[in-house]
CSV table of C-alpha atoms in Angstrom, one decimal:
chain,number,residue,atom,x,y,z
H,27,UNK,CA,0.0,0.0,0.0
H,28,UNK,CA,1.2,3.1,-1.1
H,29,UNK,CA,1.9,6.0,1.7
H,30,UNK,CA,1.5,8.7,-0.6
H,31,UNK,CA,-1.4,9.9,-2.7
H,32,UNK,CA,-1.4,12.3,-5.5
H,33,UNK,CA,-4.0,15.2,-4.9
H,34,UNK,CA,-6.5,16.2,-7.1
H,35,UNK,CA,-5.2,19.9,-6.9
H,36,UNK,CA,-2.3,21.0,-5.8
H,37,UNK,CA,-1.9,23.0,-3.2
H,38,UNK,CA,-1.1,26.1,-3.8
H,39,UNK,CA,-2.7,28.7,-1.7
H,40,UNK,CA,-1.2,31.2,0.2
H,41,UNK,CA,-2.1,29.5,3.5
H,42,UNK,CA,-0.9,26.3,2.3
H,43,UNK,CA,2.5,27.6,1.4
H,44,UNK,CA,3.2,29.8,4.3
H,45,UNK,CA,2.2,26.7,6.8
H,46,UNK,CA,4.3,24.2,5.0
H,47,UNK,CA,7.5,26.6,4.9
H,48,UNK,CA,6.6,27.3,8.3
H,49,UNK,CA,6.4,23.7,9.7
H,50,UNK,CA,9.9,23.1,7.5
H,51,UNK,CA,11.8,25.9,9.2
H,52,UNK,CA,10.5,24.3,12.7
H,53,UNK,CA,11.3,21.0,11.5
H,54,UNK,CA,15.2,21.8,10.3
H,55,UNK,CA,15.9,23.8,13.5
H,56,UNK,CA,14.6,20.8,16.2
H,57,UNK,CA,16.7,18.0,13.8
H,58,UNK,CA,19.6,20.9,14.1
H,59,UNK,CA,19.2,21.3,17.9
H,60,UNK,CA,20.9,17.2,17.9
H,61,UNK,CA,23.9,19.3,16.6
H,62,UNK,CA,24.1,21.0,19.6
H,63,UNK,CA,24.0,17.8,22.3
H,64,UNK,CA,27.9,16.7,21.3
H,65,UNK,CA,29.1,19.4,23.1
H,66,UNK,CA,26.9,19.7,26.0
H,67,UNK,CA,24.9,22.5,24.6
H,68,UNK,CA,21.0,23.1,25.6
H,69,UNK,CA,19.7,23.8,22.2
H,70,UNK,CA,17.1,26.4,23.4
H,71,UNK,CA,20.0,28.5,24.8
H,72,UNK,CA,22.0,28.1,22.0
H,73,UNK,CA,19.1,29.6,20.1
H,74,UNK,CA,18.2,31.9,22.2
H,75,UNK,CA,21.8,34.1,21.3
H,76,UNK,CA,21.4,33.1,17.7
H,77,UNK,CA,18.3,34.9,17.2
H,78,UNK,CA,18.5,37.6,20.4
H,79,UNK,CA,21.4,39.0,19.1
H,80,UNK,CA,20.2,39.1,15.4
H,81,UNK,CA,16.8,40.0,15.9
H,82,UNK,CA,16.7,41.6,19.8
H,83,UNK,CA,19.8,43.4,19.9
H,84,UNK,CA,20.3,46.7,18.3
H,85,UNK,CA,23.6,46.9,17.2
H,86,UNK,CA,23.2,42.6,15.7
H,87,UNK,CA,19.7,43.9,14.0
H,88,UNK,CA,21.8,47.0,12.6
H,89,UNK,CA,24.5,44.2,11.1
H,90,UNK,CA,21.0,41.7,10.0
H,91,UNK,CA,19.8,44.4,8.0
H,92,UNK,CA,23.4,45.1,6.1
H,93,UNK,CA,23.6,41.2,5.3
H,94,UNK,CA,19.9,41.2,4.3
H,95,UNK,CA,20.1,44.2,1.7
H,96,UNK,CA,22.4,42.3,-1.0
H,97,UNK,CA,20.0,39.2,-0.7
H,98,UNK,CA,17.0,40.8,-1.3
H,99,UNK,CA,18.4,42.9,-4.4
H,100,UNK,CA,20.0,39.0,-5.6
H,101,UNK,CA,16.8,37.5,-4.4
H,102,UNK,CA,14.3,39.8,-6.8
H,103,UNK,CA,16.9,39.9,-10.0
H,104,UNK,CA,16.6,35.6,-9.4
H,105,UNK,CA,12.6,36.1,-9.2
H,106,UNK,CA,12.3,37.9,-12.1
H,107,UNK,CA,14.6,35.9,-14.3
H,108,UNK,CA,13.6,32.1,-13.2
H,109,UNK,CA,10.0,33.3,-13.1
H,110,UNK,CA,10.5,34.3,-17.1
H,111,UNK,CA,12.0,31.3,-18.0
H,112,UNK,CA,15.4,32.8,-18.1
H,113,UNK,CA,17.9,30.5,-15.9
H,114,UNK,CA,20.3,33.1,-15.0
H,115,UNK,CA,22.9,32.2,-12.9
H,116,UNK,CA,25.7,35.1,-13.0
H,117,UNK,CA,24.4,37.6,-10.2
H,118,UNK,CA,28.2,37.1,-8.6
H,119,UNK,CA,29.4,38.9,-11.8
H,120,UNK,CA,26.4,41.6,-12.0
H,121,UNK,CA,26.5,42.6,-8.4
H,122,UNK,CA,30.6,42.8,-9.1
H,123,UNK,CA,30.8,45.1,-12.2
H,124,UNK,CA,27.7,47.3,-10.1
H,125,UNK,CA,30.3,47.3,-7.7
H,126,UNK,CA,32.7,48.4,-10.1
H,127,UNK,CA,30.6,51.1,-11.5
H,128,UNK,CA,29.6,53.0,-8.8
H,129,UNK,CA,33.0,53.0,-7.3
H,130,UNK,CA,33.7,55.1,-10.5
H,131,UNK,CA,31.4,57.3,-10.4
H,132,UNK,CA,32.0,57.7,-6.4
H,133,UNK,CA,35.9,58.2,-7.4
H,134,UNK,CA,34.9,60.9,-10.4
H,135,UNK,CA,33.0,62.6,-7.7
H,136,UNK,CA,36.1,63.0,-4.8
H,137,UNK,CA,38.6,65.7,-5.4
H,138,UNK,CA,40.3,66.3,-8.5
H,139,UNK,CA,37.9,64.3,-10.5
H,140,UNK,CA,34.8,64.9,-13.1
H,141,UNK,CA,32.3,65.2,-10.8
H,142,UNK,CA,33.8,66.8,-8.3
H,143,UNK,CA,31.7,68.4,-5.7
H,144,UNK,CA,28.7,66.9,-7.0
H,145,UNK,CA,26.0,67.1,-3.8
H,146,UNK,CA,24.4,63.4,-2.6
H,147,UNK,CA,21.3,64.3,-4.2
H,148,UNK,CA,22.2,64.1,-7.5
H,149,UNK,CA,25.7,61.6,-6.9
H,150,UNK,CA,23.0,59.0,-5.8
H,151,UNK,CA,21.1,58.8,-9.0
H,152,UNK,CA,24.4,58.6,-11.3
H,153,UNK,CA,25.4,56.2,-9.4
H,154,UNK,CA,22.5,53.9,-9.2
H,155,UNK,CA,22.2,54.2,-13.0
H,156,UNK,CA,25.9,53.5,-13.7
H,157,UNK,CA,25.3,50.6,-11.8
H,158,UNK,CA,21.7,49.6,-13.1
H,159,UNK,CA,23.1,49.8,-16.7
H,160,UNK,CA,25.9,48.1,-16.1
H,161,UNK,CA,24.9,45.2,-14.4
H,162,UNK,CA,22.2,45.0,-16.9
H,163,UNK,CA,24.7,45.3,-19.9
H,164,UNK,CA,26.3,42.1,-17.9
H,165,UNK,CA,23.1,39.8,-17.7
H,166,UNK,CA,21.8,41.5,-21.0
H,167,UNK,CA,24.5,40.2,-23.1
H,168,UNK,CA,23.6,36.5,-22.0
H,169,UNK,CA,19.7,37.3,-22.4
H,170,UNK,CA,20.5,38.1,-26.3
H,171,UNK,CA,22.6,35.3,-26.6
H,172,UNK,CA,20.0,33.2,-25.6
H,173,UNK,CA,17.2,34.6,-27.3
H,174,UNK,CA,19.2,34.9,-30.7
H,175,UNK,CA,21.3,31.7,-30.5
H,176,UNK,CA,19.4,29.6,-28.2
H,177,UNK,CA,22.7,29.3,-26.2
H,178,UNK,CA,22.7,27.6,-22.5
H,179,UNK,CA,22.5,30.7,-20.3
H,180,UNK,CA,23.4,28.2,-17.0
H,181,UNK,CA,26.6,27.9,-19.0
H,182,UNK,CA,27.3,31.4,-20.4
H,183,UNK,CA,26.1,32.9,-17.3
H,184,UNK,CA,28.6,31.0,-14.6
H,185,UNK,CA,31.5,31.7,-16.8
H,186,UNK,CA,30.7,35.3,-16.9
H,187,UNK,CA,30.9,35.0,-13.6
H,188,UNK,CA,34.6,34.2,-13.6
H,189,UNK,CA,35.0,37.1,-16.0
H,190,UNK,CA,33.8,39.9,-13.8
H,191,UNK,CA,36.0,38.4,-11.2
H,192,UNK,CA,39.1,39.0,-13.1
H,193,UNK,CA,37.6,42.4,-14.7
H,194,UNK,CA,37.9,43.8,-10.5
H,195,UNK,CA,40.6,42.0,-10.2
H,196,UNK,CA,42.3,44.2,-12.9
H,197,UNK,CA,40.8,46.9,-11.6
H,198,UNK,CA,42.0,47.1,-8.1
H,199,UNK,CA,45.2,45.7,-9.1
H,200,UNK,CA,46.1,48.3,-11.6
H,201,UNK,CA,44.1,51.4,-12.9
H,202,UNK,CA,42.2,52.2,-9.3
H,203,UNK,CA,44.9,50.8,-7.5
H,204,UNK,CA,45.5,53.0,-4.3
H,205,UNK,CA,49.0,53.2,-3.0
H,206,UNK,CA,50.0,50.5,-0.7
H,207,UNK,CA,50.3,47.0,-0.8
H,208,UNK,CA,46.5,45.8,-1.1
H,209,UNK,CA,44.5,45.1,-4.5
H,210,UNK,CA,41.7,48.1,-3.4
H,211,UNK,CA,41.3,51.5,-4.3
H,212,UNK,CA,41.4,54.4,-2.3
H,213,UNK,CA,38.6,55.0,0.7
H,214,UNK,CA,35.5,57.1,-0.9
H,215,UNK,CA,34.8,60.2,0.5
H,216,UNK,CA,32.4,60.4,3.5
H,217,UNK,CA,29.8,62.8,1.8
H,218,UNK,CA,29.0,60.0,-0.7
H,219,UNK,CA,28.4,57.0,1.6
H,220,UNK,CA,24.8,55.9,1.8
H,221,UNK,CA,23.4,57.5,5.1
H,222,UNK,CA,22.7,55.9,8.5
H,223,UNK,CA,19.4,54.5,9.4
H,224,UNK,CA,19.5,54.8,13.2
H,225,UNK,CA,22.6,56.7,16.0
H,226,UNK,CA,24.6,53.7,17.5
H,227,UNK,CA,23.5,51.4,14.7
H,228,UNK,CA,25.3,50.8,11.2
H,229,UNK,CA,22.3,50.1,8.8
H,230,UNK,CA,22.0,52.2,6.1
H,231,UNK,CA,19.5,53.7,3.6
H,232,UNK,CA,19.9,51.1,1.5
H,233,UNK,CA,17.2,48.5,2.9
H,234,UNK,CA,15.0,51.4,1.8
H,235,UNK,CA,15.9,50.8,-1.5
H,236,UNK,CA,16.1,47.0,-1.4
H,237,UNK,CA,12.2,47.1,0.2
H,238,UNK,CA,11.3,49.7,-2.7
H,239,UNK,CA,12.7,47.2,-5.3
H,240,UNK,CA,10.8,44.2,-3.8
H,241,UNK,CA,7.4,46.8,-3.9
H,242,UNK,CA,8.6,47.4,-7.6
H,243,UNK,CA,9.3,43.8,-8.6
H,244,UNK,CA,6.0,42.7,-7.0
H,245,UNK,CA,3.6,46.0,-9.1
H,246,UNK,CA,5.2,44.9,-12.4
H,247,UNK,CA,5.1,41.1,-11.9
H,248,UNK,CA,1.8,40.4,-10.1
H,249,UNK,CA,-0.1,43.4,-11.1
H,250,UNK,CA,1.1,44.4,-14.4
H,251,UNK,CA,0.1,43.2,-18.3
H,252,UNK,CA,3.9,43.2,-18.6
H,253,UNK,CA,4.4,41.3,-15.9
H,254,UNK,CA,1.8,38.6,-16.8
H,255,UNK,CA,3.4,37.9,-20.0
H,256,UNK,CA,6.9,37.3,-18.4
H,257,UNK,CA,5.3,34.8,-16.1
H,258,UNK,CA,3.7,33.2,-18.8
H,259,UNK,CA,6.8,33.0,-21.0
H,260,UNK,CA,8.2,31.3,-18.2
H,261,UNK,CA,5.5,28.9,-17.5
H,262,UNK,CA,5.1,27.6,-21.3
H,263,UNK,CA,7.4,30.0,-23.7
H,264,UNK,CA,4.9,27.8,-26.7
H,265,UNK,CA,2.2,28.9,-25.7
H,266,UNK,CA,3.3,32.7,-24.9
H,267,UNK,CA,4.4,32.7,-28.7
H,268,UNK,CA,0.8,31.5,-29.5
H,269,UNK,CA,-0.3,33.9,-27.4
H,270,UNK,CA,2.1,36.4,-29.5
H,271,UNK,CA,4.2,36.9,-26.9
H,272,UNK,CA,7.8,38.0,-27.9
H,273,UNK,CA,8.9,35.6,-26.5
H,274,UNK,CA,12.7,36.0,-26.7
H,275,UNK,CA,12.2,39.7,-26.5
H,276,UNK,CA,10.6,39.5,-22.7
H,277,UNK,CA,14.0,37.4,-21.8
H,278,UNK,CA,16.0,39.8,-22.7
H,279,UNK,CA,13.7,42.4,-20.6
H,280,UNK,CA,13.8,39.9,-17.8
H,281,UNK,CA,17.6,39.5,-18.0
H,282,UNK,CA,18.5,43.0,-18.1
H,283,UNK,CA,16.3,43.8,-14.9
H,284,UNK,CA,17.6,40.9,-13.1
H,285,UNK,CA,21.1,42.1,-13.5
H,286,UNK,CA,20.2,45.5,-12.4
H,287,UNK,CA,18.8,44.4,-9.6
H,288,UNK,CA,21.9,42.4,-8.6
H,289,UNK,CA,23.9,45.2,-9.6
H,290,UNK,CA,22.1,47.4,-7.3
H,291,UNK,CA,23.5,44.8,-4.1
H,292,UNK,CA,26.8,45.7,-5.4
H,293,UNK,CA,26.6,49.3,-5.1
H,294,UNK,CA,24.8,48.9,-1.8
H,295,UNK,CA,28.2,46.7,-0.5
H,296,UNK,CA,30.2,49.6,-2.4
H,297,UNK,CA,28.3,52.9,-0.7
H,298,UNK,CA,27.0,51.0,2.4
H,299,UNK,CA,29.7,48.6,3.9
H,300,UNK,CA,33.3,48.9,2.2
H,301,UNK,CA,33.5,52.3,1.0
H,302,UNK,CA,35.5,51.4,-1.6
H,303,UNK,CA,36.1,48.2,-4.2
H,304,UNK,CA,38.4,45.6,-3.2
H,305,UNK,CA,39.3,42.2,-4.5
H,306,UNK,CA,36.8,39.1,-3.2
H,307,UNK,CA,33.5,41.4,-2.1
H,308,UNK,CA,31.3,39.3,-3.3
H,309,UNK,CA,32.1,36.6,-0.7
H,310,UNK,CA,28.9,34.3,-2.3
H,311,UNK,CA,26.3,36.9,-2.1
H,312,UNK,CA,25.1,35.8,-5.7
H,313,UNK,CA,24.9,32.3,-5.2
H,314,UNK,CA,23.2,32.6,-1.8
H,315,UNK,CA,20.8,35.6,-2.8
H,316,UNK,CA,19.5,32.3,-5.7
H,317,UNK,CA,19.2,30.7,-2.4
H,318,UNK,CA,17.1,33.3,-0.9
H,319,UNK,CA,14.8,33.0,-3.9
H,320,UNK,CA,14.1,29.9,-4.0
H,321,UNK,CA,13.2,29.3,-0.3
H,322,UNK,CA,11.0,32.7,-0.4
H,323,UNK,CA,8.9,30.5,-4.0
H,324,UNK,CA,10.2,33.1,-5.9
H,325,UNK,CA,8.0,35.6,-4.6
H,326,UNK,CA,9.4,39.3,-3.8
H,327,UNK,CA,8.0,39.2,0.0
H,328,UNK,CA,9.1,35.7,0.6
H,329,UNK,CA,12.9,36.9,-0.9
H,330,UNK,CA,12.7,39.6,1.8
H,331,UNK,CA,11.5,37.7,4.7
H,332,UNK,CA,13.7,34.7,4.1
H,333,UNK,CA,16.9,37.5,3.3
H,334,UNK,CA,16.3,38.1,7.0
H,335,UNK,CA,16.4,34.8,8.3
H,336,UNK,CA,19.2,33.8,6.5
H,337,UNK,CA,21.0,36.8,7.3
H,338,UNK,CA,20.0,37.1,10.9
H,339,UNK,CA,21.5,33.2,11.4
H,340,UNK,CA,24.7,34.6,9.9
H,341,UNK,CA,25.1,36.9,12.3
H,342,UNK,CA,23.6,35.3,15.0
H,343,UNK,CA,26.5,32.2,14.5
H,344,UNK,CA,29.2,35.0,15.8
H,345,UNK,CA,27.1,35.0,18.9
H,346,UNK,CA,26.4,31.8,19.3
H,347,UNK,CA,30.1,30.8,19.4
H,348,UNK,CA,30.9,34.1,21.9
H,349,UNK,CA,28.1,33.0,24.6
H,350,UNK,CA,28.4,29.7,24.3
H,351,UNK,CA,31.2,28.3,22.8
H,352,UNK,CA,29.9,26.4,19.8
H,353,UNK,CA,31.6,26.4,15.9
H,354,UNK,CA,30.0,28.9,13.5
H,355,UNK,CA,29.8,26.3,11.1
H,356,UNK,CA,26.8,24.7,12.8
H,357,UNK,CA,24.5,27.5,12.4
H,358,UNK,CA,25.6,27.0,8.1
H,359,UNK,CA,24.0,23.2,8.3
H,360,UNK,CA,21.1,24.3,9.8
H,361,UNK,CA,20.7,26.7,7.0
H,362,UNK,CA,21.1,24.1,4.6
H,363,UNK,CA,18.3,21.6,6.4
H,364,UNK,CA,16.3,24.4,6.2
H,365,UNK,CA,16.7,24.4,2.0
H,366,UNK,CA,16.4,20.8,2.2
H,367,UNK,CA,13.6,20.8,4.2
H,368,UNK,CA,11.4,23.6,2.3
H,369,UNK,CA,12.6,22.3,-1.0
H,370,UNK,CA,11.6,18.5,-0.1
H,371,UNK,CA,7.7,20.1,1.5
H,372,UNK,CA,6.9,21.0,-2.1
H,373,UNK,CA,6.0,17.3,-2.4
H,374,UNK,CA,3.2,17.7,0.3
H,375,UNK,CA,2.2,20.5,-1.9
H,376,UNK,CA,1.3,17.4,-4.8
H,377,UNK,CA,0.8,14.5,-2.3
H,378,UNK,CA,-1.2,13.8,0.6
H,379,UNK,CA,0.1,10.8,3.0
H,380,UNK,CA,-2.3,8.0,3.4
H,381,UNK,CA,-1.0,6.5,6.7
H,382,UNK,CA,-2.9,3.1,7.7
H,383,UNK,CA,-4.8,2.6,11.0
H,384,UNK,CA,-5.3,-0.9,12.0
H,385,UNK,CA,-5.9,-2.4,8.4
H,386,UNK,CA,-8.0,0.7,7.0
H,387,UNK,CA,-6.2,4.1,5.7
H,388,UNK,CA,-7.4,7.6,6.6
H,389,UNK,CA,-9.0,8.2,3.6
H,390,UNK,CA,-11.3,5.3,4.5
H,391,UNK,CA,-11.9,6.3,7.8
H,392,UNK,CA,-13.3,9.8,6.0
H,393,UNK,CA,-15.8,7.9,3.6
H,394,UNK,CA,-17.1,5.5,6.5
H,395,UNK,CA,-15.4,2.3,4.7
């Protein structure tokens, strides 16, 4: 007898979704408490600093919300791609040459250059542009490939990755080099760093622009004739050209927004955090942000909400090892139960168990057999 039995309907309601990603998180953090019992650990304490100092603390909720802002930008440019068909995988290299592109402009603007003197009202805006086209130059050139030559954009898009890589590399090594012995340039001036959210606390403006994005990204997708054909290119790309649906022409749409988006987390990391580009900044934002994505169902609020999570647990681990002497590294499996454990609940979403009870299954019970 079978244990699992194929719904009618899938489901695929709101409700259904949120309860089964809820259940999954709960699931992956009591199977990740076991972590904790080899070194004499009470799992509810240990828990306790993870998500107190993340979530409860100013200063940690200050350092969740610079982690978060990168993943939700990531997060939205993966939504809108994989949600158009369009299997982009090179966010690493877009949020890196955004990165690259604002610095410029944030260099042209410090003494001696272009821009010099420029006020932050208008400095913002050229900068987010310079880093909007750029990063949607990067994704843009894959989206054409695809839609002309029907190339593998998984392919194309992780070797681009590698290429932006070396392109900062280049950068900090030799024409923006500053003086001294490390591949970075020289520190931005303070009038063009993104403002402070709160006294005593580091977060900066740009959450506001990450939650702005997600309110954009949600409008156009879920609320928008533009959006509708995106999503329906992605479901079936056949029957969007039936529909006549340019098909290969919303790709490319979908492509170039998606790599502005992820070029928007590198100026964020650029204005916001580092204050200036240096070699290795992307430290796996772009592959995690995909990860953010897919455990939110490529939805713009479940991106944001899970962007917390994820990066409240990442900061939370530095706690967790100060107060109570366990290895970072444990908080990292329980992030990766959790991914298992959400992606593997999909299959409730299509199946129902059918668990006997002495001889007769629950389903019989129902009917009175």
């Amino acid at each position: 007898m079978t244990l699992l039995e194929r719904r009618l309907k899938p489901a695929d309601s709101p409700r259904a979704i949120a309860v089964a990603t809820i259940l999954s998180v709960l699931a992956a953090l009591i199977i990740g408490g076991l972590l904790f019992l080899p070194y004499g650990a009470n799992p509810l304490s240990a828990y306790a600093a993870l998500f107190s100092e993340a979530f409860l603390s100013w200063r940690g909720f200050g350092f969740t919300l610079i982690k978060a802002t990168p993943l939700i930008l990531v997060g939205l440019g993966t939504v809108v791609a994989w949600r158009t068909g369009f299997g982009y995988l090179g966010f690493e290299g877009c949020l890196l040459v955004g990165a690259a592109a604002s610095t410029i402009v944030a260099l042209s603007a410090g003494e001696g250059g272009a821009l010099a003197g420029i006020p932050f009202v208008l400095f913002l805006p050229l900068a987010t542009l310079a880093a909007l086209f750029a990063g949607a130059i990067w994704a843009g050139i894959i989206g054409l490939f695809k839609g002309r030559f029907d190339g593998n954009e998984v392919i194309t898009s992780l070797m681009m990755n590698y290429v932006a890589i070396l392109l900062v590399q280049y950068l900090v090594s030799g024409p923006l080099r500053a003086p001294g012995g490390l591949p970075q340039t020289t520190r931005l001036e303070r009038d063009y760093w993104l403002p402070l959210l709160f006294d005593g606390n580091r977060a900066h403006a740009g959450i506001l622009i990450a939650l702005a994005a997600a309110a954009l990204v949600w409008i156009v997708l879920m609320r928008s004739r533009l959006g509708f054909e995106m999503i329906v290119t992605g479901l079936n790309p056949k029957a969007a050209k039936f529909g006549g649906i340019e098909v290969g022409r919303r790709q490319l749409m979908a492509a170039c927004l998606a790599g502005g988006l992820a070029a928007l987390a590198g100026m964020m990391e650029v204005l916001g955090v580092h204050h200036r580009l240096m070699d290795g900044m992307a430290e796996g934002t772009g592959f995690i942000g995909i990860v953010a994505a897919l455990l939110g169902k490529l939805h713009p609020l479940g991106v944001v909400i899970v962007s917390l999570l994820y990066a409240g647990m990442t900061v939370g681990a530095d706690a967790m090892q100060r107060q109570i002497g366990l290895p970072g590294s444990i908080v990292f499996m329980i992030q990766s139960m959790i991914l298992l454990f959400i992606l593997t609940s999909d299959l409730f979403r299509y199946y129902r168990l059918r668990l006997p009870v002495r001889g007769r299954t629950l389903k019989d019970i129902r009917h009175g057999t």
